[in-house]
């Protein structure tokens, strides 16, 4: 393509320039961005992020100019080169897992080492014995063994109990035979397996003397360490292009009676005694699920930041974008898109949700850490039940509350983030459909989160089961003392006198109303199940609503509790604290009016309160938060390099960047085609080749 002519480069956007518009937005608000960022992330974390960003920007391999123009066969080698360089940098700078995750977040693409650095290492660490740490973990940490976590199969995903891959114990030579007996037993969707991994933790049904002891983790070498070719009787490869996530080599695996030694069964919690050929049961069935609970908790932690990227881009762009003249305004010129209430009602509640999810994620990780400490101090579980998470017993299992909370919040938080990103893209209008918006690819890469680590609709059954058991324990007088049982007991004590929650005037009453609704739906579901004897399948929609209600309550409560922390007044000025409370009310009341029927049916609020929330309170909050919108997204501290978005540029130069990418970076413009149907020539000239 011919160079961009000087007269084109001299052109500027019409009307007020984007940089002036966004500067004007920031001038409208006195919000201290640095203080709010520090409150959310700590100064040490912000400084560390800036330091890592500088290192990454100094490496040519991380240059993002060609990201949006590459096809999959170009994307994957680039991603592998970046993954290798990142691991080298981690070693050079002695980064821990925290710094590594910051770097991954800045690069913002799934890498071929992704499942090795997460699930493979975590599973070896959490479920391996000290001897297995010596054998497998050390080499995995040095990237001599590069692994993945092979659980999902072609025929089974959420139903882990239904996995078809088998691991049969051979008492004669003390080995296990790992086998894929059917096509649907093929491991499928396994990240890092397609072309990268040489080892896998394979989840397989443990078969011992003809009896099935359920899925267990086995370390299996799948490729030669030198040639990287598949080993004998192993068929492994990449599953092909996907909706997103195409920098990751998700793979398939079939095993034809592959033998592994006895010590390849990760045996920290359970195993097979090679002397007696007997099964060794886990001391505590709950401990087996610690890894999965950590992953779900981490998804909750990340959801606020995931959504905030889309919200940042959309709010900055709708500040710069101007369309139509406000028919009731006497001001000249077109109106900023963010000034329209129909745009505000779609974006500002999502802005509030980013903070709600952020504080909930922090609370989720604190709950996980507390439970881990508590479980390590606990006596072994004497229960004879199976290890499935659906078998947790309220009052006897230390992981029950955490498991239910992580299931429910994973489902709601990831759904909120994914659906919110799509809403952000749509509020950007036609330009939101461009890859240069930075939202589409981010959305596509995030979308699997609503399915993996437990399908979001399936997970809600776990929450409902836990709440029903908690309600039964209350009625039976054997309830443990936790937040769930307290809100259920409070409902029973007050349901005959009714509730009188001032949701429009008192923040604590908003939290109480959400708790009341959860308790009401719990006892309604219990009545359908225990008294009316309705089938489990017939109640699945009710259970989904119940889980959603409970998770919404937890998010509201975590947001409210975060704003009541003693250090809030020390770290934030009164104006910022007041603004954060407005964001809390916007998130809560917007959620309440969308779920109005359940709040009204439970008698948590009146029809008049719902009407006022919808027509007055929410609309007033939008108006009050609007001037601070740009500074609020600035507080999320996303550098332009991380966002890689024309529309979300910090300086507001939207149109200049869009045109630059299209005109000067687009390799398609280097092709001169023959457009005539009677000619067999397709490409008359490719300037990229001539430059080489």
XYZ file of C-alpha atoms in Angstrom:
692
model
C 0.000 0.000 0.000
C 1.211 3.481 -0.812
C 2.318 5.551 2.195
C -0.371 7.661 3.827
C -0.350 11.024 1.986
C 0.634 14.117 4.001
C -2.787 15.683 3.399
C -4.411 12.689 5.116
C -2.040 12.906 8.060
C -2.880 16.596 8.394
C -6.592 15.893 8.892
C -8.077 16.166 12.405
C -11.438 15.016 13.758
C -14.305 17.504 13.506
C -15.627 19.429 16.474
C -14.216 19.333 20.001
C -11.163 17.060 20.028
C -11.313 13.820 21.987
C -8.419 14.753 24.236
C -10.151 18.023 25.177
C -13.454 16.278 25.853
C -11.896 13.697 28.154
C -9.809 16.343 29.912
C -13.030 18.251 30.499
C -14.630 15.154 31.993
C -11.802 14.698 34.465
C -12.041 18.382 35.396
C -15.714 17.930 36.408
C -14.777 15.595 39.262
C -12.607 16.108 42.340
C -12.240 12.347 42.916
C -8.678 11.491 43.960
C -7.893 8.688 41.498
C -4.581 7.740 43.105
C -6.085 7.381 46.570
C -8.946 5.207 45.314
C -6.522 3.037 43.315
C -4.319 2.631 46.382
C -7.344 1.708 48.497
C -8.333 -0.965 45.997
C -4.923 -2.434 45.154
C -2.279 -1.021 47.601
C 0.585 1.251 46.552
C 3.040 -1.647 46.528
C 0.911 -3.553 43.991
C 0.498 -0.464 41.776
C 4.254 0.213 41.809
C 5.023 -3.427 41.053
C 2.606 -3.374 38.099
C 4.301 -0.270 36.684
C 7.717 -1.917 37.077
C 6.596 -5.107 35.304
C 4.903 -3.096 32.540
C 8.174 -1.306 31.803
C 10.017 -4.641 31.549
C 7.419 -6.113 29.166
C 7.340 -3.027 26.956
C 11.107 -3.320 26.580
C 10.811 -6.772 24.976
C 10.068 -6.800 21.230
C 8.179 -10.113 21.429
C 5.406 -8.454 23.456
C 4.725 -5.737 20.857
C 0.953 -5.768 20.268
C 0.758 -3.984 16.883
C -0.060 -7.135 14.925
C -2.354 -8.800 17.502
C -5.638 -7.997 15.761
C -4.375 -8.943 12.287
C -3.080 -12.461 12.901
C -4.834 -15.733 12.084
C -4.615 -18.719 14.400
C -1.548 -20.332 12.832
C 0.249 -17.001 13.345
C -1.216 -16.317 16.781
C -0.105 -19.557 18.377
C 3.663 -19.365 17.576
C 3.603 -15.720 18.717
C 1.896 -16.742 21.960
C 4.443 -19.536 22.484
C 7.334 -17.114 21.952
C 5.767 -14.758 24.493
C 5.188 -17.583 26.975
C 8.851 -18.627 26.709
C 10.082 -15.063 27.166
C 7.749 -14.542 30.121
C 9.092 -17.651 31.840
C 12.655 -16.423 31.216
C 11.766 -13.032 32.698
C 10.150 -14.702 35.691
C 13.375 -16.568 36.348
C 15.596 -13.535 35.683
C 13.663 -11.162 37.960
C 12.781 -13.850 40.536
C 9.054 -13.198 40.165
C 6.691 -15.147 42.368
C 3.223 -16.278 41.318
C 1.765 -12.859 42.128
C 4.174 -10.986 39.830
C 3.736 -13.623 37.125
C -0.053 -13.137 37.200
C 0.388 -9.355 36.940
C 2.531 -9.870 33.822
C -0.041 -12.262 32.327
C -2.770 -9.680 32.981
C -0.787 -6.961 31.211
C -0.103 -9.182 28.200
C -3.829 -10.032 28.209
C -3.910 -13.198 26.157
C -4.131 -16.869 27.145
C -0.692 -18.437 26.720
C 0.365 -22.030 25.939
C 1.840 -22.374 29.448
C -1.402 -21.215 31.046
C -2.632 -24.557 32.360
C 0.865 -25.635 33.312
C 1.381 -22.563 35.499
C -2.046 -22.915 37.085
C -3.866 -26.234 37.297
C -0.914 -28.589 36.648
C 1.420 -27.057 39.229
C -1.388 -26.467 41.739
C -2.620 -30.058 41.453
C 0.882 -31.495 41.871
C 1.480 -29.202 44.831
C -1.880 -29.726 46.532
C -2.490 -33.413 45.839
C 1.011 -34.881 45.593
C 2.976 -36.465 48.435
C 6.438 -35.155 49.424
C 7.947 -37.987 47.385
C 5.848 -37.024 44.367
C 6.929 -33.399 44.802
C 10.504 -34.611 44.403
C 9.625 -36.757 41.396
C 7.257 -34.432 39.495
C 6.864 -30.986 41.033
C 10.494 -29.855 40.976
C 10.904 -30.685 37.290
C 7.529 -29.062 36.536
C 8.553 -25.870 38.324
C 11.735 -25.826 36.225
C 9.681 -26.352 33.039
C 11.403 -29.678 32.308
C 7.983 -31.276 32.665
C 5.338 -29.075 31.013
C 1.863 -30.206 31.911
C -1.870 -29.750 31.784
C -4.953 -30.885 33.701
C -6.939 -33.484 31.732
C -10.393 -33.844 33.231
C -13.072 -32.831 30.702
C -13.946 -35.414 28.054
C -15.675 -35.358 24.708
C -18.735 -36.921 26.339
C -18.603 -35.473 29.878
C -17.876 -32.043 31.310
C -19.768 -30.974 34.411
C -20.568 -34.555 35.423
C -17.130 -35.569 36.657
C -18.612 -38.775 38.084
C -19.475 -39.794 34.529
C -15.902 -39.687 33.178
C -15.151 -42.698 30.979
C -11.342 -42.857 31.137
C -10.292 -45.731 33.411
C -7.224 -46.452 35.533
C -7.128 -50.162 36.400
C -4.824 -51.389 39.164
C -2.544 -54.280 38.184
C -1.534 -56.136 41.380
C 0.995 -58.335 39.577
C 3.380 -55.552 38.512
C 2.039 -52.741 40.757
C 1.023 -50.463 37.880
C -2.111 -48.729 36.613
C -3.431 -49.147 33.072
C -4.846 -45.846 31.818
C -7.327 -46.453 29.011
C -9.835 -44.626 26.801
C -12.476 -47.317 26.127
C -14.705 -45.167 23.885
C -14.448 -42.189 21.544
C -16.348 -40.071 24.075
C -13.670 -40.949 26.652
C -11.281 -38.696 24.715
C -9.988 -35.874 26.891
C -11.187 -32.674 25.208
C -10.763 -28.924 25.669
C -7.591 -29.502 27.701
C -5.600 -26.248 27.755
C -1.876 -26.484 26.922
C -2.324 -30.088 25.729
C -2.753 -29.544 21.997
C 0.880 -28.838 21.044
C 2.736 -27.795 24.229
C 2.473 -30.228 27.154
C 4.614 -33.333 27.581
C 2.795 -34.460 30.746
C -0.801 -34.445 31.934
C -2.632 -34.964 35.192
C -5.292 -37.335 33.863
C -8.493 -37.720 35.854
C -9.599 -41.353 35.486
C -11.969 -43.760 37.212
C -9.896 -45.846 39.630
C -10.777 -49.512 39.091
C -9.635 -51.789 41.904
C -10.539 -55.495 41.905
C -13.539 -54.805 39.686
C -14.843 -51.937 41.828
C -14.996 -48.282 40.719
C -13.625 -45.872 43.344
C -14.365 -42.738 41.335
C -12.158 -40.199 39.519
C -8.551 -39.878 40.709
C -5.557 -37.879 39.366
C -2.734 -39.713 37.567
C 0.463 -38.194 36.187
C 0.938 -39.449 32.623
C 3.762 -38.595 30.215
C 2.205 -37.981 26.802
C 5.150 -36.818 24.637
C 8.841 -37.652 24.347
C 10.988 -35.130 26.221
C 13.450 -34.739 23.316
C 11.500 -35.213 20.090
C 8.214 -33.926 21.595
C 6.403 -36.600 19.568
C 3.464 -38.492 21.154
C 4.470 -41.662 23.000
C 3.316 -45.088 21.864
C -0.435 -45.762 22.224
C -1.132 -42.072 22.807
C -3.075 -39.966 20.301
C -2.925 -36.275 21.141
C -3.494 -33.014 19.270
C -5.193 -29.630 19.087
C -9.018 -29.506 18.869
C -9.100 -26.675 16.326
C -10.265 -23.038 16.135
C -12.670 -21.709 18.753
C -14.947 -18.717 19.347
C -12.022 -17.135 21.212
C -9.012 -18.266 23.247
C -7.121 -19.063 20.048
C -3.676 -18.338 21.488
C -4.193 -21.426 23.665
C -3.743 -24.942 22.274
C -6.753 -26.723 23.769
C -6.234 -30.382 23.022
C -7.612 -33.911 22.832
C -6.081 -37.103 24.240
C -6.806 -40.806 23.759
C -4.864 -43.496 25.610
C -4.677 -47.126 24.516
C -3.907 -49.207 27.628
C -0.983 -47.056 28.761
C 0.756 -48.347 31.876
C 2.067 -46.005 34.604
C 3.861 -46.911 37.863
C 2.114 -46.963 41.240
C 3.608 -43.625 42.308
C 1.946 -41.818 39.373
C -1.361 -41.731 41.288
C -1.266 -38.451 43.242
C -1.730 -39.838 46.719
C -1.697 -37.075 49.303
C -5.333 -37.731 50.209
C -6.078 -41.223 48.879
C -4.387 -44.085 47.086
C -3.801 -47.815 46.698
C -1.675 -49.791 49.158
C 0.699 -51.763 46.889
C 1.212 -54.440 49.568
C -2.438 -55.211 50.317
C -3.957 -53.956 47.023
C -6.535 -52.136 49.176
C -7.902 -48.640 48.664
C -6.706 -45.930 51.081
C -9.575 -43.553 51.743
C -9.027 -39.789 52.088
C -8.788 -38.552 55.681
C -11.151 -35.751 54.689
C -13.122 -35.916 51.474
C -13.397 -32.141 51.469
C -9.661 -31.625 51.090
C -9.722 -33.281 47.663
C -11.731 -30.358 46.313
C -9.483 -27.597 47.628
C -7.892 -26.958 44.209
C -11.202 -26.559 42.405
C -12.512 -24.269 45.141
C -9.376 -22.124 44.849
C -9.868 -21.809 41.085
C -13.516 -20.768 41.496
C -12.579 -18.282 44.216
C -9.953 -16.824 41.883
C -12.534 -16.444 39.101
C -14.663 -14.382 41.505
C -11.610 -12.281 42.402
C -10.844 -11.542 38.733
C -14.411 -10.855 37.579
C -14.473 -7.214 38.688
C -11.283 -6.408 36.789
C -12.484 -8.340 33.730
C -15.683 -6.295 33.569
C -13.864 -3.063 34.440
C -11.805 -3.294 31.232
C -14.941 -3.194 29.107
C -16.520 -0.483 31.261
C -13.359 1.636 31.059
C -13.317 1.441 27.265
C -17.053 2.124 26.922
C -17.150 5.073 29.336
C -14.116 6.762 27.813
C -15.464 6.251 24.295
C -19.016 7.454 25.056
C -17.443 10.553 26.582
C -15.615 11.326 23.331
C -18.357 10.156 20.947
C -21.018 12.781 20.161
C -24.292 12.039 18.371
C -27.405 14.173 17.788
C -28.385 17.336 19.570
C -30.311 17.156 22.837
C -33.782 18.345 21.805
C -34.383 20.005 25.200
C -30.981 21.661 25.463
C -30.096 25.113 24.216
C -26.409 24.211 23.959
C -24.974 24.138 20.415
C -23.433 21.040 18.849
C -23.990 17.343 19.285
C -24.407 15.677 22.674
C -21.882 13.339 24.295
C -23.273 9.809 24.106
C -22.724 9.248 27.842
C -25.140 12.111 28.556
C -28.085 10.057 27.289
C -29.929 8.352 30.150
C -30.432 5.222 28.034
C -26.646 4.850 27.838
C -26.159 5.704 31.511
C -28.630 3.035 32.666
C -26.637 0.448 30.708
C -23.122 1.552 31.685
C -23.187 3.120 35.151
C -24.750 0.117 36.941
C -21.987 -1.967 35.323
C -19.462 0.547 36.665
C -20.959 0.049 40.137
C -20.849 -3.726 39.633
C -17.087 -3.631 38.988
C -16.501 -2.306 42.512
C -19.050 -4.694 44.018
C -17.321 -7.659 42.364
C -13.866 -6.402 43.338
C -14.658 -6.237 47.049
C -16.557 -9.530 46.880
C -13.548 -11.201 45.271
C -11.317 -9.977 48.077
C -13.822 -11.310 50.621
C -13.974 -14.642 48.768
C -10.198 -15.112 48.954
C -10.179 -14.227 52.670
C -12.866 -16.871 53.235
C -10.800 -19.402 51.272
C -7.643 -18.674 53.297
C -9.546 -18.879 56.592
C -11.082 -22.216 55.636
C -7.721 -23.626 54.545
C -6.227 -22.789 57.950
C -9.245 -24.185 59.755
C -9.223 -27.449 57.809
C -5.527 -28.034 58.464
C -6.235 -27.795 62.208
C -9.340 -29.994 62.068
C -9.615 -33.630 63.062
C -9.946 -36.157 60.211
C -13.442 -36.575 58.832
C -14.912 -39.876 59.995
C -17.756 -39.765 57.499
C -18.164 -42.724 55.161
C -19.729 -40.662 52.390
C -18.240 -40.334 48.906
C -16.061 -37.364 47.990
C -18.451 -35.657 45.572
C -19.159 -32.007 46.412
C -22.884 -32.750 46.236
C -22.432 -34.891 49.355
C -21.347 -32.102 51.723
C -23.110 -32.210 55.102
C -24.036 -28.944 56.774
C -22.519 -28.667 60.226
C -19.981 -31.474 59.728
C -17.918 -30.340 56.748
C -15.641 -27.341 57.096
C -15.674 -26.736 53.350
C -19.455 -26.693 52.943
C -19.962 -22.945 53.300
C -16.940 -22.088 51.167
C -17.894 -24.617 48.496
C -21.435 -23.257 48.177
C -20.240 -19.658 48.250
C -17.591 -20.260 45.587
C -20.076 -22.117 43.355
C -22.737 -19.423 43.574
C -20.409 -16.456 43.260
C -18.428 -18.048 40.423
C -21.696 -18.486 38.519
C -23.048 -14.984 39.168
C -19.761 -13.050 38.953
C -18.589 -14.606 35.681
C -22.066 -14.276 34.121
C -22.219 -10.613 35.188
C -18.770 -9.971 33.710
C -19.428 -11.787 30.419
C -22.870 -10.273 29.819
C -21.574 -6.881 30.942
C -18.739 -6.959 28.406
C -21.217 -7.565 25.608
C -23.323 -4.664 26.864
C -20.218 -2.454 26.881
C -19.486 -3.443 23.289
C -23.026 -2.591 22.227
C -22.980 0.827 23.905
C -19.971 1.625 21.712
C -22.225 1.372 18.661
C -20.743 0.392 15.306
C -17.134 0.946 16.378
C -17.681 -1.537 19.193
C -17.777 -4.251 16.522
C -14.235 -3.419 15.421
C -11.445 -5.543 16.878
C -9.702 -2.245 17.600
C -12.303 -1.544 20.287
C -10.453 -4.042 22.477
C -13.717 -5.447 23.827
C -14.586 -8.184 21.311
C -11.454 -10.291 21.686
C -11.421 -9.780 25.462
C -15.052 -10.924 25.629
C -14.402 -13.948 23.400
C -11.391 -15.011 25.487
C -13.330 -14.599 28.746
C -16.492 -16.357 27.602
C -15.358 -19.937 28.428
C -15.256 -18.910 32.094
C -19.028 -19.239 32.376
C -18.699 -22.913 31.407
C -15.383 -24.189 32.749
C -14.729 -25.029 36.407
C -18.425 -25.882 36.608
C -21.147 -24.758 34.194
C -22.840 -21.725 35.725
C -26.334 -23.202 35.587
C -25.152 -26.540 36.975
C -23.317 -24.897 39.865
C -26.496 -23.274 41.131
C -27.737 -26.717 42.158
C -24.808 -27.006 44.572
C -25.824 -23.727 46.209
C -29.468 -24.729 46.448
C -28.540 -28.086 47.968
C -26.431 -26.356 50.614
C -29.180 -23.851 51.449
C -31.800 -26.598 51.745
C -29.558 -28.554 54.099
C -28.916 -25.400 56.128
C -32.678 -24.785 56.386
C -33.254 -28.372 57.517
C -30.569 -27.994 60.180
C -32.336 -24.853 61.465
C -35.686 -26.643 61.656
C -34.018 -29.638 63.309
C -32.305 -27.499 65.931
C -28.812 -28.630 64.863
C -27.618 -25.631 62.913
C -23.996 -24.452 62.920
C -23.417 -20.763 63.583
C -22.611 -19.008 60.309
C -24.016 -16.145 58.254
C -26.294 -18.438 56.220
C -27.983 -20.010 59.234
C -28.323 -16.614 60.921
C -30.266 -15.058 58.033
C -32.459 -18.171 57.780
C -33.145 -18.165 61.520
C -33.885 -14.421 61.498
C -36.460 -14.991 58.752
C -38.193 -17.721 60.758
C -38.305 -15.530 63.851
C -39.819 -12.537 62.011
C -41.868 -13.957 59.159
C -45.150 -13.796 61.095
C -44.591 -10.161 62.076
C -43.238 -9.149 58.676
C -40.334 -7.025 57.537
C -40.161 -3.266 57.279
C -36.970 -2.477 55.420
C -36.221 1.134 54.529
C -34.328 0.268 51.337
C -34.518 3.830 50.038
C -33.077 5.435 53.157
C -30.767 3.019 54.961
C -27.909 1.021 53.457
C -28.081 -1.637 56.182
C -31.738 -2.195 55.359
C -30.817 -2.859 51.732
C -28.519 -5.673 52.895
C -31.259 -6.997 55.205
C -33.812 -6.995 52.365
C -31.509 -9.071 50.157
C -30.967 -11.509 53.037
C -34.737 -11.730 53.642
C -35.422 -12.549 49.993
C -32.799 -15.331 50.082
C -34.325 -16.855 53.209
C -37.846 -16.650 51.773
C -36.833 -18.416 48.558
C -34.926 -21.058 50.552
C -37.935 -22.056 52.638
C -40.198 -21.909 49.577
C -37.888 -24.345 47.777
C -37.728 -26.539 50.890
C -41.527 -26.687 51.003
C -41.681 -27.720 47.332
C -39.051 -30.398 47.873
C -39.850 -31.849 51.310
C -43.588 -31.246 51.762
C -44.903 -31.288 48.205
C -42.333 -33.951 47.158
C -41.572 -32.279 43.830
C -38.846 -33.855 41.736
C -35.369 -32.343 41.693
C -35.594 -31.746 37.948
C -38.892 -29.863 38.254
C -37.267 -27.441 40.728
C -34.112 -26.603 38.754
C -35.405 -23.177 37.705
C -36.369 -22.425 41.313
C -32.896 -23.503 42.435
C -31.255 -21.242 39.859
C -33.306 -18.295 41.158
C -32.451 -19.212 44.738
C -28.733 -19.430 44.019
C -28.815 -16.127 42.136
C -30.636 -14.445 45.045
C -28.177 -15.818 47.605
C -25.161 -14.771 45.523
C -26.586 -11.298 44.947
C -27.012 -10.993 48.715
C -23.358 -12.005 49.243
C -22.157 -9.386 46.745
C -24.294 -6.676 48.343
C -23.074 -7.665 51.819
C -19.413 -7.755 50.793
C -19.669 -4.331 49.133
C -21.415 -2.898 52.206
C -18.897 -4.465 54.623
C -15.951 -3.181 52.564
C -17.212 0.394 52.915
C -17.556 -0.028 56.686
C -13.957 -1.141 57.221
C -12.143 1.025 59.823
C -9.437 2.016 57.326
C -11.879 3.446 54.755
C -12.042 6.851 56.426
C -8.268 6.870 56.834
C -7.494 6.088 53.182
C -10.304 7.946 51.409
C -11.601 11.500 51.784
C -15.272 12.003 52.789
C -16.339 12.918 49.232
C -14.916 9.667 47.829
C -16.505 7.624 50.603
C -19.852 9.256 49.840
C -19.408 8.471 46.134
C -18.612 4.829 46.907
C -21.831 4.606 48.934
C -23.717 5.969 45.925
C -22.170 3.226 43.797
C -23.257 0.698 46.423
C -26.830 2.001 46.342
C -26.887 2.081 42.542
C -25.740 -1.534 42.328
C -28.162 -2.669 45.019
C -31.260 -0.744 43.908
C -30.715 -1.476 40.215
C -30.499 -5.174 41.105
C -33.567 -4.870 43.336
C -35.744 -3.296 40.665
C -34.678 -5.940 38.113
C -35.641 -8.678 40.601
C -38.695 -6.765 41.835
C -41.171 -9.670 41.786
C -39.141 -11.733 44.267
C -38.608 -8.817 46.648
C -42.313 -8.017 46.560
C -43.450 -11.651 46.890
C -41.200 -12.151 49.915
C -42.613 -8.951 51.508
C -39.111 -7.501 51.752
C -40.313 -4.310 50.043
C -43.560 -2.681 48.980
C -44.759 -1.908 45.478
C -44.329 1.792 46.199
C -40.686 1.273 47.199
C -40.054 -0.585 43.950
C -41.687 2.203 41.964
C -39.622 4.872 43.723
C -36.412 2.880 43.310
C -37.024 2.573 39.568
C -38.331 6.043 38.741
C -36.524 8.195 41.283
C -33.642 6.714 43.291
C -31.816 4.905 40.475
C -32.223 7.803 38.049
C -30.960 10.302 40.639
C -27.942 8.115 41.359
C -27.107 7.963 37.644
C -27.163 11.752 37.527
C -24.969 12.049 40.633
C -22.381 9.479 39.501
C -22.199 10.637 35.860
C -19.667 13.504 36.438
C -17.260 11.096 38.145
C -17.499 8.259 35.609
C -14.177 8.841 33.827
C -12.198 9.280 37.028
C -13.832 6.163 38.504
C -12.650 4.015 35.594
C -9.233 5.697 35.776
C -8.970 4.318 39.314
C -8.841 0.794 37.867
C -5.347 1.696 36.653
C -5.394 0.087 33.205
C -2.477 1.341 31.072
C -3.216 1.832 27.363
C -0.725 -0.945 26.565
C -2.840 -3.401 28.517
C -6.211 -2.314 27.068
C -4.888 -2.244 23.469
C -8.001 -0.284 22.511
C -8.533 2.627 20.149
C -11.820 3.482 21.866
C -10.495 3.280 25.428
C -7.399 5.461 25.086
C -6.620 7.447 28.221
C -5.985 10.581 26.150
C -9.283 10.334 24.227
C -7.649 10.259 20.771
C -10.111 7.674 19.532
C -10.524 8.567 15.868
C -6.833 9.201 15.240
C -5.927 5.763 16.611
C -8.696 3.950 14.719
C -7.554 5.472 11.451
C -3.874 4.805 12.157
C -4.486 1.100 12.772
C -6.696 0.741 9.697
C -4.558 2.786 7.327
C -0.985 2.077 8.415
C -0.959 -1.218 10.339
C -3.479 -3.275 8.353
C -1.607 -5.891 6.230
C -4.626 -6.461 3.975
C -4.006 -3.040 2.481
C -0.662 -4.328 1.158
C -2.489 -6.623 -1.288
C -3.465 -5.513 -4.777
C -6.197 -7.859 -6.016
C -7.592 -8.715 -9.433
C -11.336 -8.131 -8.919
C -12.606 -9.362 -12.308
C -14.536 -12.685 -12.335
C -13.125 -13.886 -15.660
C -9.541 -13.648 -14.455
C -7.931 -16.551 -12.575
C -5.498 -14.165 -10.895
C -6.390 -13.383 -7.280
C -3.467 -11.349 -5.988
C -1.688 -9.080 -8.448
C 0.843 -7.801 -5.960
C 1.741 -8.395 -2.301
C 3.853 -5.516 -1.008
C 4.785 -7.495 2.078
C 6.716 -9.987 -0.066
C 8.421 -7.288 -2.098
C 9.694 -5.703 1.128
C 11.241 -9.018 2.110
